[in-house]
Coordinates of C-alpha atoms in Angstrom, one line a residue:
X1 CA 0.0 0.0 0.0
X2 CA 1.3 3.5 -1.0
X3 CA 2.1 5.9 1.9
X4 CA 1.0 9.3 2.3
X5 CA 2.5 12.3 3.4
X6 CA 1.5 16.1 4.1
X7 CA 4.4 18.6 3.1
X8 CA 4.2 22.4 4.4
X9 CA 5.9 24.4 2.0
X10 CA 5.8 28.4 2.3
X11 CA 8.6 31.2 0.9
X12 CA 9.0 34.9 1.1
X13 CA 10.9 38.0 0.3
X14 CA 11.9 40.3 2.4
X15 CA 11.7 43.5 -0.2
X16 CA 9.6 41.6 -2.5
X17 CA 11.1 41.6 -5.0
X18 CA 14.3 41.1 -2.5
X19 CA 16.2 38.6 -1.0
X20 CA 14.2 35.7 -0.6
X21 CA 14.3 31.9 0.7
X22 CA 11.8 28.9 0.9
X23 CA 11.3 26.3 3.5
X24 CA 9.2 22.8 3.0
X25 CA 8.9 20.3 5.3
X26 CA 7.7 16.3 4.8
X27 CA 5.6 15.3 7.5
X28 CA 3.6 12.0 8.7
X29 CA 0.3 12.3 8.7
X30 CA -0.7 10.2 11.4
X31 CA 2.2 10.8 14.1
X32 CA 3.1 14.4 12.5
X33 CA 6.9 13.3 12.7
X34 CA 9.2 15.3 10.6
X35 CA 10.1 12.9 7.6
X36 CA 12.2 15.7 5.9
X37 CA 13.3 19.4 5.9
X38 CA 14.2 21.6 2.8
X39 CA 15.3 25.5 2.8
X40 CA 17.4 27.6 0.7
X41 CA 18.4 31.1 0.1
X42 CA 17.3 32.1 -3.2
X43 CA 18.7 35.8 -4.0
X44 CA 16.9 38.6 -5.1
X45 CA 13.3 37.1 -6.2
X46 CA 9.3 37.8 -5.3
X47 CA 7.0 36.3 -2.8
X48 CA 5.4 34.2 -5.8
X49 CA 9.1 32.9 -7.1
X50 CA 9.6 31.5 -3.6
X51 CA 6.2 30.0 -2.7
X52 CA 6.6 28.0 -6.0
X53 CA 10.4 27.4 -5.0
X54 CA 9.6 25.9 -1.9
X55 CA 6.6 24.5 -3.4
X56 CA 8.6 21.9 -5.6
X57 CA 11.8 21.4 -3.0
X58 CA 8.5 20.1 -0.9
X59 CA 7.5 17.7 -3.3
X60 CA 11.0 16.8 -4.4
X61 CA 11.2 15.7 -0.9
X62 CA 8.5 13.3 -0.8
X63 CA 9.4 12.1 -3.9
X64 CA 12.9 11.1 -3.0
X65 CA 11.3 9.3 0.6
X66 CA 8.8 7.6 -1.5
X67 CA 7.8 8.2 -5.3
X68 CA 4.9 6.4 -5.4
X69 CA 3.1 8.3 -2.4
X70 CA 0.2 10.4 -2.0
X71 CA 1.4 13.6 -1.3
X72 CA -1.3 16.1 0.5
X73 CA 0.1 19.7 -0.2
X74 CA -0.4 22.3 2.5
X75 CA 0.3 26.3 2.1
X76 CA -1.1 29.8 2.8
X77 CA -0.1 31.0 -0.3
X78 CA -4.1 31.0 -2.0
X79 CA -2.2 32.0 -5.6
X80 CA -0.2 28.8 -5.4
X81 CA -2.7 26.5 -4.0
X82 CA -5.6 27.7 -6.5
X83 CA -3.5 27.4 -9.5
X84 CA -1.5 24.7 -8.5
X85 CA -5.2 22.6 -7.7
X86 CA -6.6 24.4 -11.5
X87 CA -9.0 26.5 -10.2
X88 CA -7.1 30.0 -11.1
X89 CA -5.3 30.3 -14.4
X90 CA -2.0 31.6 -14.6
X91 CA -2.2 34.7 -16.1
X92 CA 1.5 35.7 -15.2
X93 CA 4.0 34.3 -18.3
X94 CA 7.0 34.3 -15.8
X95 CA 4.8 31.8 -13.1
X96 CA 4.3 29.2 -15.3
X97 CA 7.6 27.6 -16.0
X98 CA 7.5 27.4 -12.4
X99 CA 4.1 25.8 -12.0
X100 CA 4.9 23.3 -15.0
X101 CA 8.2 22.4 -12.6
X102 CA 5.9 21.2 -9.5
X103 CA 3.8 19.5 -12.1
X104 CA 6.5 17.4 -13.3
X105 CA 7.4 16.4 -9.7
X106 CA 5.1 13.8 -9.2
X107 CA 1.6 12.4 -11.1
X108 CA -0.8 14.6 -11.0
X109 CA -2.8 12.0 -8.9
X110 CA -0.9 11.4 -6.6
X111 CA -0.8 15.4 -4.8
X112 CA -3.6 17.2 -3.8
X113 CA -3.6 21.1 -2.7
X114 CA -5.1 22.5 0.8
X115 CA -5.2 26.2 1.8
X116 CA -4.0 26.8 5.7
X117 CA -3.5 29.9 7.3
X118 CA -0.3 31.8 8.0
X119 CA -0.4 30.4 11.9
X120 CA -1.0 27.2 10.9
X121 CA 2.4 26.7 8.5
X122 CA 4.8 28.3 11.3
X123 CA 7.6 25.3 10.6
X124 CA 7.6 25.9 6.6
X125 CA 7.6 29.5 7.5
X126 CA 10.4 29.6 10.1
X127 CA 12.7 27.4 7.7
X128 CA 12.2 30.3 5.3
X129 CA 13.4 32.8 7.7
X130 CA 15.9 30.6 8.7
X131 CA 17.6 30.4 5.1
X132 CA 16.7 34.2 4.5
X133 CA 18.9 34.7 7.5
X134 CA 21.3 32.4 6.5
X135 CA 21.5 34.5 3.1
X136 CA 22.5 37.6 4.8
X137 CA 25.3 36.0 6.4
X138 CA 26.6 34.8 3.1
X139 CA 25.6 31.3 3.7
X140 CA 23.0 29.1 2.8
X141 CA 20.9 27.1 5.3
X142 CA 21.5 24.0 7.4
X143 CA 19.2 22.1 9.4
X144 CA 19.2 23.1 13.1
X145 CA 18.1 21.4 16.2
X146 CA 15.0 19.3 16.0
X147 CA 11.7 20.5 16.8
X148 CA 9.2 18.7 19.2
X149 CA 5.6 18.5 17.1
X150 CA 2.3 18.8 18.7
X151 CA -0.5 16.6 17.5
X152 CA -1.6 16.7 13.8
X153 CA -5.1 16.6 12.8
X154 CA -5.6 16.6 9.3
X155 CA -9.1 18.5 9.8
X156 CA -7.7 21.8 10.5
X157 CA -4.2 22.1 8.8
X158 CA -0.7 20.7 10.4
X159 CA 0.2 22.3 13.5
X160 CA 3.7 22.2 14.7
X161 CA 5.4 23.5 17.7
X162 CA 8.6 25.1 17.2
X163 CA 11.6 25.0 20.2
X164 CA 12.6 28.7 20.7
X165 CA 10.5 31.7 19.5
X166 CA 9.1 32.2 16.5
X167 CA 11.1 33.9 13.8
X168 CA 8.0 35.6 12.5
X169 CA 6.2 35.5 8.9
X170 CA 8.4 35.0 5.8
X171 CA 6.4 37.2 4.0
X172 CA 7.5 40.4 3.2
X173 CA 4.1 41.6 2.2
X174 CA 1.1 39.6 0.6
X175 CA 1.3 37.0 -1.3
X176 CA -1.4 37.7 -4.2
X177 CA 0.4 39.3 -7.1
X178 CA 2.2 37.5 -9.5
X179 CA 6.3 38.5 -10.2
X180 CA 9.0 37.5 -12.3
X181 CA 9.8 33.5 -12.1
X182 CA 13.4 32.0 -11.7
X183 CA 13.3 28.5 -13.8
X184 CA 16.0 25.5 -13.1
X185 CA 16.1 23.0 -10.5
X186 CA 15.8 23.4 -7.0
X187 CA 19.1 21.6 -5.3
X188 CA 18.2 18.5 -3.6
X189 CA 21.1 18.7 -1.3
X190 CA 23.7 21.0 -0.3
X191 CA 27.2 20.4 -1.6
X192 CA 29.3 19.7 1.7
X193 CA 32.6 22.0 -0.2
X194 CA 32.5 25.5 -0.1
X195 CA 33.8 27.1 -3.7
X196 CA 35.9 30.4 -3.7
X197 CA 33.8 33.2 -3.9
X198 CA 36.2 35.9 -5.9
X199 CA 39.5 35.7 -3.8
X200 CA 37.5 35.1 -0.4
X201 CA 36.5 31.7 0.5
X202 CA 33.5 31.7 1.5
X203 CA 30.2 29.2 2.9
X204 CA 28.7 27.0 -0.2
X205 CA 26.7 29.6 -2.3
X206 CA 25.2 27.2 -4.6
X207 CA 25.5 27.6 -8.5
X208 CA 26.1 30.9 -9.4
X209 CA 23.8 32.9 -12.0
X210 CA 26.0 33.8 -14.8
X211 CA 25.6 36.4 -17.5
X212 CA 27.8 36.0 -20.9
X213 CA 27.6 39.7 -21.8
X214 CA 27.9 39.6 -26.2
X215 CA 27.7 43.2 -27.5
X216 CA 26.3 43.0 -31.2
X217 CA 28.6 42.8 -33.9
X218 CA 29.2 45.8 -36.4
X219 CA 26.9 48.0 -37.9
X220 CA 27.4 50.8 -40.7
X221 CA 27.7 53.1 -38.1
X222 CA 30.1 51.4 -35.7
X223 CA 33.2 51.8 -37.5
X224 CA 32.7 55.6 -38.3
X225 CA 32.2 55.5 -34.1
X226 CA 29.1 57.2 -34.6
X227 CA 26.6 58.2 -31.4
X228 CA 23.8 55.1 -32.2
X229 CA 21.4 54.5 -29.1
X230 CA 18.2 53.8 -29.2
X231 CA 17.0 57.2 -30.5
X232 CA 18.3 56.8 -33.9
X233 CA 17.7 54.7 -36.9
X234 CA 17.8 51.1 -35.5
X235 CA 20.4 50.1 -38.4
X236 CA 21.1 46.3 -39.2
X237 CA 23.8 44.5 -39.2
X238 CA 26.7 45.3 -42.0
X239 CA 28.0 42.1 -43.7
X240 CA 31.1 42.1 -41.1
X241 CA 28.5 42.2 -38.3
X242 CA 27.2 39.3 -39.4
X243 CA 30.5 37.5 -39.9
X244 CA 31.1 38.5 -36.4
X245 CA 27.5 37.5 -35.3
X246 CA 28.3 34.0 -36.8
X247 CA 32.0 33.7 -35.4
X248 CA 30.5 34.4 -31.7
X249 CA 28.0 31.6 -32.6
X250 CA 30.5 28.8 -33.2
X251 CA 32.1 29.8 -30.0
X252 CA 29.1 29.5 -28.2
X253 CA 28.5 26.1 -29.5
X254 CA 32.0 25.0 -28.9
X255 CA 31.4 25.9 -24.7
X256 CA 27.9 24.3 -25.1
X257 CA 27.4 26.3 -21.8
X258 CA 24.6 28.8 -22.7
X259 CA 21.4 27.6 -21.8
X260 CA 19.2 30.9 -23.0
X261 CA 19.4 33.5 -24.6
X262 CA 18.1 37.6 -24.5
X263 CA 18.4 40.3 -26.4
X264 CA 17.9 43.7 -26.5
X265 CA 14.8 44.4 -29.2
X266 CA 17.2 46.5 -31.3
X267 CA 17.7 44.7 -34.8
X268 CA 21.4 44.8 -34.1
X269 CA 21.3 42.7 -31.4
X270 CA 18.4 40.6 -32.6
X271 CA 20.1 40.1 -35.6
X272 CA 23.5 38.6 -33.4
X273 CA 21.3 36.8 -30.9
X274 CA 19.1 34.5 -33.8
X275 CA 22.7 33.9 -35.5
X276 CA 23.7 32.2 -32.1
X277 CA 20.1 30.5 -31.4
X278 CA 19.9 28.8 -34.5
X279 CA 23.4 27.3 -34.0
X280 CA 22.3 26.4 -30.3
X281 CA 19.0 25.4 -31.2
X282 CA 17.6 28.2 -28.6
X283 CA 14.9 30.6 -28.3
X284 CA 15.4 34.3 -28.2
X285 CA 13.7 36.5 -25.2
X286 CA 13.4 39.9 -25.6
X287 CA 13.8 42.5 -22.7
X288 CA 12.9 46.1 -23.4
X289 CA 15.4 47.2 -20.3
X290 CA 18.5 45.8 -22.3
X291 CA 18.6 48.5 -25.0
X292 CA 21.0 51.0 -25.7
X293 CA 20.5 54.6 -23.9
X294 CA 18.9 56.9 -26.0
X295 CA 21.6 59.9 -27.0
X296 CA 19.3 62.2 -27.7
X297 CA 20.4 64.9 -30.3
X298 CA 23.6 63.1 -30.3
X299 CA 22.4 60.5 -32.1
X300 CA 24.0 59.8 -35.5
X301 CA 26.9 62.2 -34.7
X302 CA 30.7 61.7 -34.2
X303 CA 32.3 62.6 -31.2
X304 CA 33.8 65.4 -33.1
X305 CA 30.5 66.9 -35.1
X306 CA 29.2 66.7 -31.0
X307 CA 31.9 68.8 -29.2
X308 CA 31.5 71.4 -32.6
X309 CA 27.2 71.5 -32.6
X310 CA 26.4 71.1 -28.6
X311 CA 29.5 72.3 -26.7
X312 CA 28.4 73.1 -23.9
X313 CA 25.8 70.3 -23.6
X314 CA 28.6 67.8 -24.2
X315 CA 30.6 69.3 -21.2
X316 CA 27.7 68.8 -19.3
X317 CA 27.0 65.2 -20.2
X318 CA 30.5 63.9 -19.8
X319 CA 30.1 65.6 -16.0
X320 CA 27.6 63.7 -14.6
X321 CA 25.9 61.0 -15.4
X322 CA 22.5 62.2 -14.0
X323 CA 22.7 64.4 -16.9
X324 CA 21.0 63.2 -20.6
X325 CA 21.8 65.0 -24.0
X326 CA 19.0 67.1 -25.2
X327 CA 16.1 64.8 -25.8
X328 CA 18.2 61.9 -24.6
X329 CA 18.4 59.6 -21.7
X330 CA 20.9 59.8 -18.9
X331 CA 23.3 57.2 -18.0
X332 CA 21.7 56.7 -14.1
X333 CA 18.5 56.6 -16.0
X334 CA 20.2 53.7 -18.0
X335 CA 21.4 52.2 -15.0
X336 CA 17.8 52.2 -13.2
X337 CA 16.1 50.1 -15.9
X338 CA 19.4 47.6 -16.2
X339 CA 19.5 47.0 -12.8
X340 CA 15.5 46.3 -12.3
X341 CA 16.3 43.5 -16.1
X342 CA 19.2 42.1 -14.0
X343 CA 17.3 41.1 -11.0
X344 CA 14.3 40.0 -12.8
X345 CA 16.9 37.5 -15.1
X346 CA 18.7 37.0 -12.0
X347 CA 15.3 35.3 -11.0
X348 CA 14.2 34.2 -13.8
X349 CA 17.5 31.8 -14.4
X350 CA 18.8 31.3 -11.4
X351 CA 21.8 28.9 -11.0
X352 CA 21.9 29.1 -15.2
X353 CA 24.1 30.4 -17.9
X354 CA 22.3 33.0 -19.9
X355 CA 23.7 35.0 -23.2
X356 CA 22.4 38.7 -22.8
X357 CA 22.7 40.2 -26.1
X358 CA 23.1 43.7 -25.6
X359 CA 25.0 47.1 -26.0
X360 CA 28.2 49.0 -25.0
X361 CA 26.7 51.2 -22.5
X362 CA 24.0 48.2 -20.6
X363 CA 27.6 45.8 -20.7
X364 CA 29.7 48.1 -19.0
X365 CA 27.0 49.5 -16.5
X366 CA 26.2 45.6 -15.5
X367 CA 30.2 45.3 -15.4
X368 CA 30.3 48.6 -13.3
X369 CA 27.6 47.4 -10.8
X370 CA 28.9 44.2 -10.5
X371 CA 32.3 45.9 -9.6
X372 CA 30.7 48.5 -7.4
X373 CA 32.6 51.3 -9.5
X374 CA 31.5 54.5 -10.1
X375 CA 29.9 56.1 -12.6
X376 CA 32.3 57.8 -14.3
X377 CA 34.3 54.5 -15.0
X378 CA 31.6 54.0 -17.7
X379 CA 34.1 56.3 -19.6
X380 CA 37.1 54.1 -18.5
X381 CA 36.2 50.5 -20.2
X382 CA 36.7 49.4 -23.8
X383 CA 34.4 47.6 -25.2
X384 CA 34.5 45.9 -29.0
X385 CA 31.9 44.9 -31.6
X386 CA 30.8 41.1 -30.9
X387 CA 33.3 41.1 -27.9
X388 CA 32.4 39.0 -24.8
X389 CA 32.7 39.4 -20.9
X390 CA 31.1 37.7 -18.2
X391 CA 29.5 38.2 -14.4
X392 CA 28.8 35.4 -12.0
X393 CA 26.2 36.5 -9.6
X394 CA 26.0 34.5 -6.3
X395 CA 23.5 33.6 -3.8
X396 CA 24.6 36.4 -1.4
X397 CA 24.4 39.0 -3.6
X398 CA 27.7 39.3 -4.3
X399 CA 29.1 39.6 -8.1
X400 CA 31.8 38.6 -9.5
X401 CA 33.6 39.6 -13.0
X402 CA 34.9 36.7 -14.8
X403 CA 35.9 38.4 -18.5
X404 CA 35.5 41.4 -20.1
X405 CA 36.1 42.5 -23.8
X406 CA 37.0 39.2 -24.8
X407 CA 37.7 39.0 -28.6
X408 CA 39.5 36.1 -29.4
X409 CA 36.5 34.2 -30.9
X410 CA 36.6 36.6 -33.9
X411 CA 40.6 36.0 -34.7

């Protein structure tokens, strides 16, 4: 005869969107022993992102006790439970790679979903805190002393009765609105060695998120090292662009590390992305916030025809970066709607490698942030048609830059 089991799952986000962890738990129904415990720090991510995340480490666990169970799902997450159980539909494009994840767990038979208040999910709850906590401390969760349970009645949800106080809701605010989704596989275990974060060694971060920064190969204007944002003509790749676009692609396929690809929606870097998709047999996703800033009246010019036409309104551009060329954008405007597509990716693909497609001034302002460098060293980078450099981002927030302005794929 098939057991059954009860898991507790809940996740929050203390910011949401902001750093955020998940706790699940695998319980007995009939004695309410604690069969298993699951909890990680998850980075910057939405309450949603880590309901879902704890959600399928939850059933991963009952899976791995016992796949042919019947697994009775408990959470006070209504979005979760009410789409998991097919009542709700999910509206939200970024929830339902996660949602098709805790499908593929188990049969859909074999789990069904129960809504339980907040009070009643305290030990999923706490093990959320716990790794959140653990996360700020640059490390990721381990389990801790073992709790003493309180009866279980399977009428009126799992209650559980934590040693020590109560760490409080993992919910940084409600849990009703959809966010941006992080897909890949939850870790069934925690590796026992700690990597070398940078040059510090530091606790076991996990897999780190890593963006392969490709700015587009040549267009008609590059070589004439024209002003072309995304105020200007949009211009195609030239023939050595696409040379370029297709030398970057054999590399790519030689490292077979890229697992997805986005672009900015300019044709240059469409254009460069597709070329490495169809080599990789990947799909192209487009985020608005990866395209070039707008240079206003600059657009189109040289450096040269600028400092002759707008004097004065160069000076004052290449001063501060809170300043934007007439009918431009500013660079900390830039920097604003890079930083909000980082963390959503950083969500979206957590623990994967991902190909960001992009421009001169979105690379070096993710290189910049990742370095914690001013503004002004915008000025102070290099950065070549179709050349390639790279940011790990780990669990702790931390970044680290692994290449930058790599070109030997095109000799």
């Amino acid at each position: 005869m098939a057991r059954g089991f009860v898991v507790e799952a809940d996740g929050g986000s203390r910011g949401n969107p902001g750093p955020a962890g998940y706790g699940a738990v695998v319980l007995d129904p009939a004695t309410g022993e604690t069969l298993a415990e699951a909890a990680e720090y998850i980075g910057h991510a939405t309450n949603n992102v880590a309901e879902y995340r704890g959600l399928i480490a939850g059933l991963r666990a009952a899976k791995a006790l016992d796949p042919e169970a019947s697994v009775r799902v408990r959470m006070d997450s209504k979005l979760v439970v009410e789409q998991m159980s097919g009542r709700w539909k999910i509206k939200h494009p970024d929830m339902r790679p996660l949602a098709a994840e805790a499908k593929s767990v188990l049969p859909a038979g074999q789990v069904t979903y129960e809504w339980i208040p907040r009070e009643k999910n305290k030990h999923a709850d706490r093990l959320a805190n716990e790794a959140m906590d653990a996360g700020r401390k640059g490390r990721q969760w381990e389990p801790g002393a073992p709790i003493v349970r309180s009866e279980l009645g399977l009428g009126g949800g799992v209650g559980i009765s934590a040693q020590g106080s109560d760490p409080g809701s993992a919910h940084g605010s409600g849990s009703g609105s959809a966010g941006a989704s992080a897909q890949g596989s939850v870790q069934d275990a925690l590796p026992e060695t700690a990597p070398t974060v940078g040059w510090l060694a530091a606790a076991d971060l996990g897999t780190p998120t890593t963006f392969v920064l490709l700015r587009h190969g040549e267009t008609a204007l590059t070589p004439e090292k024209r002003f072309s944002g995304s105020g200007g003509t949009d211009p195609d790749l030239s023939e050595t662009g696409r040379r370029q676009a297709q030398q970057a692609a054999i590399s790519f396929a030689a490292r077979g590390t890229v697992q997805a690809i986005v672009s900015s929606p300019l044709a240059r870097c469409r254009q460069t992305a597709e070329a490495v998709a169809s080599r990789l047999g990947l799909e192209v996703r487009i985020d608005e916030g990866l395209r070039e800033t707008d240079f206003g009246v600059f657009e189109g010019l040289t450096f040269g025809e600028v400092r002759e036409r707008y004097p004065a309104e160069l000076d004052d551009w290449l001063a501060s970066a809170k300043t934007a060329p007439p009918g431009g954008e500013s660079f900390a405007a830039v920097a604003r709607r890079v930083s909000l597509s980082r963390d959503k990716l950083l969500a979206r693909y957590a623990g994967k490698t991902v190909l960001l497609v992009t421009h001169v001034t979105p690379v070096k302002t993710l290189v910049r942030l990742a370095l914690g460098a001013p503004p002004e060293s915008l000025f102070r980078m290099e950065l070549s048609a179709a050349s390639v450099s790279e940011v790990a981002y780990y669990a702790d927030g931390n970044a680290s830059l692994r290449l930058l302005n790599d070109t030997s794929h095109l000799r």
